[in-house]
Amino acid sequence: MKISVLTVTWNSAATVRHTLDSFFAQSHEDKELVVIDGASRDDTVEIVKSYPRDAIRLVCEPDEGMYDALNKALALHGGDAVGVLNSDDAYHDAHVLSRIASALREADIVHGHLRFVSDHATKRVVRRWQATPRPARGFRTGWMPAHPTFYVRREVAERVGPFDCTLATAADYDWMLRAVELHGYRTAMVDRVMVDMQAGGRSTASLGAHIRHNLEALRSRRRWLRSGAVDYALLAKPARKLGQFVRPRSAPGRPA
């Protein structure tokens, strides 16, 4: 199974080496990296070009933001499965893509655990996202997968279509909701940490960003799930994340 990994960059020279190194360290050999750069003004493009070119599709041109760039990447990818690795994130270990490929033999969509780290030099963990299997009512309960761990078969991506660029911070939430809830695809959880995500993304950078993200997520549920003006998930979704700031006990044989 060929896995396409989509990475959006813009002035990412300070972090993108960690991202690229973690991709090229993957034991799964049948893979490609699609990098969409928004005309960076630093050394990002030169750094990307310094890696093996036969495994990278690189486009460098102005875009209308991250989700517009991801839509370009979706249109270009050539894999049997696809997911996103942000330019300040890294795979947790060398076997993540192998586990994804294995899980996708029996499922259409997979996701797993996520660690938020202060930086990739120290890997100091500031938050842990412990994935759980999809509950019976899915997104209506406030449940959602961690987008950096979310991988789908090609047919899922083609059926779901592009990211909704009218959503400034919740287009990834909306895309996952459509993938999981609207078409009856099989969803599986990989019970391992998949990605180390550097803290400070647009949807988590401030209280205002949290509020905007949750209101946009409500807008998505109202559109696709026919939720009311205020629904259960509006409170349950942020409440579910409170436990991510408490260190969980590790399962035997599982990394913390």
CSV table of C-alpha atoms in Angstrom, one decimal:
chain,number,residue,atom,x,y,z
A,1,MET,CA,0.0,0.0,0.0
A,2,LYS,CA,1.4,3.3,-1.1
A,3,ILE,CA,0.8,6.1,1.6
A,4,SER,CA,0.8,9.7,0.6
A,5,VAL,CA,1.8,12.2,3.3
A,6,LEU,CA,0.7,15.8,2.8
A,7,THR,CA,2.8,18.6,4.3
A,8,VAL,CA,2.1,22.3,4.0
A,9,THR,CA,5.0,24.7,4.6
A,10,TRP,CA,5.4,28.4,4.8
A,11,ASN,CA,8.6,29.9,6.4
A,12,SER,CA,9.0,26.5,8.2
A,13,ALA,CA,12.8,26.4,8.1
A,14,ALA,CA,13.0,26.2,11.9
A,15,THR,CA,11.0,22.9,12.2
A,16,VAL,CA,10.7,21.2,8.8
A,17,ARG,CA,13.8,19.1,9.2
A,18,HIS,CA,12.2,17.2,12.1
A,19,THR,CA,9.2,16.6,9.9
A,20,LEU,CA,11.2,15.4,6.9
A,21,ASP,CA,13.6,13.3,9.0
A,22,SER,CA,10.7,11.5,10.6
A,23,PHE,CA,9.2,10.8,7.2
A,24,PHE,CA,12.4,9.4,5.7
A,25,ALA,CA,13.0,7.3,8.8
A,26,GLN,CA,9.8,5.4,8.3
A,27,SER,CA,10.2,1.6,7.8
A,28,HIS,CA,7.3,1.5,5.4
A,29,GLU,CA,9.0,1.9,2.0
A,30,ASP,CA,6.0,2.5,-0.3
A,31,LYS,CA,5.4,6.2,0.5
A,32,GLU,CA,5.5,9.7,-1.0
A,33,LEU,CA,5.6,13.1,0.5
A,34,VAL,CA,3.6,15.9,-1.1
A,35,VAL,CA,4.9,19.3,0.0
A,36,ILE,CA,3.0,22.4,-0.8
A,37,ASP,CA,5.0,25.5,0.0
A,38,GLY,CA,3.3,28.9,0.1
A,39,ALA,CA,6.2,30.8,-1.4
A,40,SER,CA,8.4,30.8,1.7
A,41,ARG,CA,10.8,33.7,2.2
A,42,ASP,CA,13.3,31.7,4.3
A,43,ASP,CA,15.2,28.5,3.6
A,44,THR,CA,12.3,26.1,3.7
A,45,VAL,CA,12.3,25.2,0.0
A,46,GLU,CA,16.1,24.7,-0.1
A,47,ILE,CA,15.8,22.4,2.9
A,48,VAL,CA,13.1,20.3,1.2
A,49,LYS,CA,15.2,20.1,-2.0
A,50,SER,CA,18.1,18.8,0.0
A,51,TYR,CA,16.2,15.5,0.7
A,52,PRO,CA,15.8,12.6,-1.8
A,53,ARG,CA,13.7,14.1,-4.6
A,54,ASP,CA,12.3,10.8,-5.9
A,55,ALA,CA,10.1,10.5,-2.8
A,56,ILE,CA,8.9,14.2,-2.7
A,57,ARG,CA,6.4,16.1,-4.9
A,58,LEU,CA,7.2,19.8,-4.3
A,59,VAL,CA,5.0,22.7,-5.3
A,60,CYS,CA,6.1,26.2,-4.4
A,61,GLU,CA,3.6,29.0,-5.1
A,62,PRO,CA,1.4,31.5,-3.2
A,63,ASP,CA,-1.8,30.0,-1.7
A,64,GLU,CA,-4.9,31.2,0.2
A,65,GLY,CA,-3.9,29.5,3.4
A,66,MET,CA,-3.3,26.1,4.9
A,67,TYR,CA,-6.5,24.5,3.8
A,68,ASP,CA,-6.2,25.8,0.2
A,69,ALA,CA,-2.7,24.3,0.2
A,70,LEU,CA,-4.0,21.0,1.5
A,71,ASN,CA,-6.6,20.9,-1.3
A,72,LYS,CA,-3.8,21.3,-3.8
A,73,ALA,CA,-2.0,18.4,-2.1
A,74,LEU,CA,-5.1,16.2,-2.2
A,75,ALA,CA,-5.4,16.8,-5.9
A,76,LEU,CA,-1.8,15.8,-6.5
A,77,HIS,CA,-1.3,12.7,-4.2
A,78,GLY,CA,-0.8,9.4,-5.9
A,79,GLY,CA,-1.1,7.0,-2.9
A,80,ASP,CA,-3.6,4.3,-2.0
A,81,ALA,CA,-4.0,6.1,1.4
A,82,VAL,CA,-3.4,9.6,2.5
A,83,GLY,CA,-2.9,11.7,5.7
A,84,VAL,CA,-1.4,15.0,6.8
A,85,LEU,CA,1.9,15.6,8.6
A,86,ASN,CA,2.2,19.3,9.6
A,87,SER,CA,5.6,21.1,9.0
A,88,ASP,CA,6.2,21.5,12.8
A,89,ASP,CA,5.2,17.9,13.7
A,90,ALA,CA,7.0,14.5,13.4
A,91,TYR,CA,6.2,10.8,13.5
A,92,HIS,CA,6.6,9.4,17.0
A,93,ASP,CA,8.7,6.4,15.8
A,94,ALA,CA,9.9,4.7,12.6
A,95,HIS,CA,7.0,2.3,12.3
A,96,VAL,CA,4.0,4.6,12.2
A,97,LEU,CA,3.3,4.3,8.5
A,98,SER,CA,3.7,0.5,8.7
A,99,ARG,CA,1.0,0.4,11.4
A,100,ILE,CA,-1.2,2.6,9.4
A,101,ALA,CA,-0.9,0.3,6.3
A,102,SER,CA,-1.6,-2.7,8.4
A,103,ALA,CA,-4.7,-1.2,10.0
A,104,LEU,CA,-6.0,0.0,6.6
A,105,ARG,CA,-6.1,-3.6,5.4
A,106,GLU,CA,-9.3,-4.1,7.5
A,107,ALA,CA,-10.6,-0.5,7.8
A,108,ASP,CA,-11.2,2.6,5.6
A,109,ILE,CA,-10.1,5.1,8.2
A,110,VAL,CA,-7.6,4.9,11.0
A,111,HIS,CA,-6.4,7.2,13.8
A,112,GLY,CA,-4.4,6.9,17.0
A,113,HIS,CA,-2.7,8.6,19.9
A,114,LEU,CA,-1.0,12.0,19.8
A,115,ARG,CA,1.5,13.8,22.0
A,116,PHE,CA,1.8,17.5,22.2
A,117,VAL,CA,5.5,18.5,22.7
A,118,SER,CA,7.1,21.8,23.6
A,119,ASP,CA,9.7,21.2,20.9
A,120,HIS,CA,11.3,18.4,19.0
A,121,ALA,CA,14.8,18.8,20.5
A,122,THR,CA,13.7,17.9,24.1
A,123,LYS,CA,10.4,16.1,23.2
A,124,ARG,CA,9.0,17.5,26.5
A,125,VAL,CA,5.3,16.4,26.6
A,126,VAL,CA,2.8,19.1,27.6
A,127,ARG,CA,-0.4,17.2,26.6
A,128,ARG,CA,-1.5,13.8,25.6
A,129,TRP,CA,-4.4,12.9,23.2
A,130,GLN,CA,-5.5,9.4,24.0
A,131,ALA,CA,-7.5,8.1,21.1
A,132,THR,CA,-10.7,6.1,21.7
A,133,PRO,CA,-12.8,4.1,19.3
A,134,ARG,CA,-15.7,5.9,17.7
A,135,PRO,CA,-18.7,5.8,20.0
A,136,ALA,CA,-22.2,4.9,18.7
A,137,ARG,CA,-23.2,8.5,18.0
A,138,GLY,CA,-19.7,9.6,16.9
A,139,PHE,CA,-19.2,13.3,16.5
A,140,ARG,CA,-22.5,14.1,18.2
A,141,THR,CA,-21.0,13.1,21.5
A,142,GLY,CA,-18.1,15.5,21.3
A,143,TRP,CA,-15.8,12.7,20.1
A,144,MET,CA,-13.3,13.4,17.3
A,145,PRO,CA,-10.0,11.8,16.2
A,146,ALA,CA,-6.7,13.7,16.3
A,147,HIS,CA,-6.3,15.0,12.7
A,148,PRO,CA,-2.5,14.5,12.6
A,149,THR,CA,-3.1,10.8,13.1
A,150,PHE,CA,-6.0,10.5,10.7
A,151,TYR,CA,-5.4,8.4,7.5
A,152,VAL,CA,-7.9,7.3,5.0
A,153,ARG,CA,-8.0,5.1,1.9
A,154,ARG,CA,-7.9,7.0,-1.4
A,155,GLU,CA,-11.6,6.3,-2.2
A,156,VAL,CA,-12.5,8.0,1.1
A,157,ALA,CA,-10.6,11.1,0.3
A,158,GLU,CA,-12.1,11.2,-3.2
A,159,ARG,CA,-15.6,10.9,-1.9
A,160,VAL,CA,-15.2,13.4,0.9
A,161,GLY,CA,-13.7,16.0,-1.4
A,162,PRO,CA,-11.8,19.2,-0.6
A,163,PHE,CA,-11.4,20.9,2.7
A,164,ASP,CA,-13.9,23.7,3.3
A,165,CYS,CA,-11.8,26.9,3.1
A,166,THR,CA,-14.5,29.0,4.6
A,167,LEU,CA,-13.7,27.4,8.0
A,168,ALA,CA,-10.6,29.2,9.3
A,169,THR,CA,-9.6,26.7,12.0
A,170,ALA,CA,-12.0,23.8,11.9
A,171,ALA,CA,-11.8,22.7,8.2
A,172,ASP,CA,-9.9,19.6,9.4
A,173,TYR,CA,-12.6,18.8,11.9
A,174,ASP,CA,-15.2,19.2,9.2
A,175,TRP,CA,-13.3,17.0,6.8
A,176,MET,CA,-13.0,14.2,9.4
A,177,LEU,CA,-16.7,14.5,10.3
A,178,ARG,CA,-17.7,14.0,6.7
A,179,ALA,CA,-15.3,11.1,6.3
A,180,VAL,CA,-16.5,9.3,9.5
A,181,GLU,CA,-20.2,10.1,9.7
A,182,LEU,CA,-21.7,10.5,6.2
A,183,HIS,CA,-20.7,7.4,4.2
A,184,GLY,CA,-20.6,4.4,6.5
A,185,TYR,CA,-16.8,3.8,6.2
A,186,ARG,CA,-15.1,1.5,8.7
A,187,THR,CA,-13.0,3.3,11.3
A,188,ALA,CA,-10.3,1.7,13.4
A,189,MET,CA,-8.0,3.0,16.2
A,190,VAL,CA,-4.3,2.3,16.3
A,191,ASP,CA,-3.5,1.9,19.9
A,192,ARG,CA,-0.1,3.6,19.7
A,193,VAL,CA,1.3,7.1,19.8
A,194,MET,CA,1.6,8.1,16.1
A,195,VAL,CA,2.6,11.8,16.0
A,196,ASP,CA,4.5,14.3,18.2
A,197,MET,CA,2.8,17.6,17.6
A,198,GLN,CA,4.5,20.8,18.5
A,199,ALA,CA,2.2,22.8,20.7
A,200,GLY,CA,0.9,26.2,19.6
A,201,GLY,CA,-1.2,25.5,16.5
A,202,ARG,CA,-3.8,27.9,15.2
A,203,SER,CA,-6.8,26.2,16.9
A,204,THR,CA,-5.0,25.9,20.2
A,205,ALA,CA,-2.9,29.0,20.5
A,206,SER,CA,-5.3,31.1,22.7
A,207,LEU,CA,-8.7,31.1,24.3
A,208,GLY,CA,-10.1,33.0,21.4
A,209,ALA,CA,-8.8,30.4,19.0
A,210,HIS,CA,-10.4,27.7,21.0
A,211,ILE,CA,-13.8,29.5,21.0
A,212,ARG,CA,-13.6,30.2,17.3
A,213,HIS,CA,-12.7,26.6,16.5
A,214,ASN,CA,-15.6,25.2,18.6
A,215,LEU,CA,-18.1,27.6,17.0
A,216,GLU,CA,-16.9,26.5,13.6
A,217,ALA,CA,-17.2,22.9,14.6
A,218,LEU,CA,-20.8,23.5,15.7
A,219,ARG,CA,-21.4,25.1,12.3
A,220,SER,CA,-20.1,21.9,10.7
A,221,ARG,CA,-22.3,19.7,12.8
A,222,ARG,CA,-25.4,21.9,12.1
A,223,ARG,CA,-24.7,21.5,8.3
A,224,TRP,CA,-23.9,17.8,8.2
A,225,LEU,CA,-25.6,16.3,11.3
A,226,ARG,CA,-28.6,18.6,11.5
A,227,SER,CA,-27.6,19.7,15.0
A,228,GLY,CA,-29.5,22.4,16.8
A,229,ALA,CA,-28.3,26.0,17.4
A,230,VAL,CA,-26.6,24.6,20.5
A,231,ASP,CA,-25.9,20.9,20.8
A,232,TYR,CA,-24.4,18.5,23.3
A,233,ALA,CA,-21.1,18.3,21.6
A,234,LEU,CA,-20.5,22.1,21.9
A,235,LEU,CA,-19.8,21.5,25.6
A,236,ALA,CA,-18.7,17.8,25.5
A,237,LYS,CA,-16.0,18.4,22.8
A,238,PRO,CA,-13.9,20.8,24.9
A,239,ALA,CA,-14.7,18.9,28.1
A,240,ARG,CA,-13.3,15.7,26.6
A,241,LYS,CA,-9.9,17.4,26.1
A,242,LEU,CA,-9.5,18.4,29.7
A,243,GLY,CA,-8.1,15.0,30.5
A,244,GLN,CA,-5.4,15.4,27.9
A,245,PHE,CA,-3.5,17.6,30.4
A,246,VAL,CA,-3.4,14.9,33.0
A,247,ARG,CA,-0.7,12.2,32.6
A,248,PRO,CA,-2.4,8.9,31.8
A,249,ARG,CA,-1.1,5.5,32.9
A,250,SER,CA,0.6,3.7,30.1
A,251,ALA,CA,-0.7,0.3,29.1
A,252,PRO,CA,1.8,-2.5,29.5
A,253,GLY,CA,4.1,-2.5,26.5
A,254,ARG,CA,2.8,0.8,25.2
A,255,PRO,CA,4.9,4.0,25.0
A,256,ALA,CA,3.7,6.9,27.2
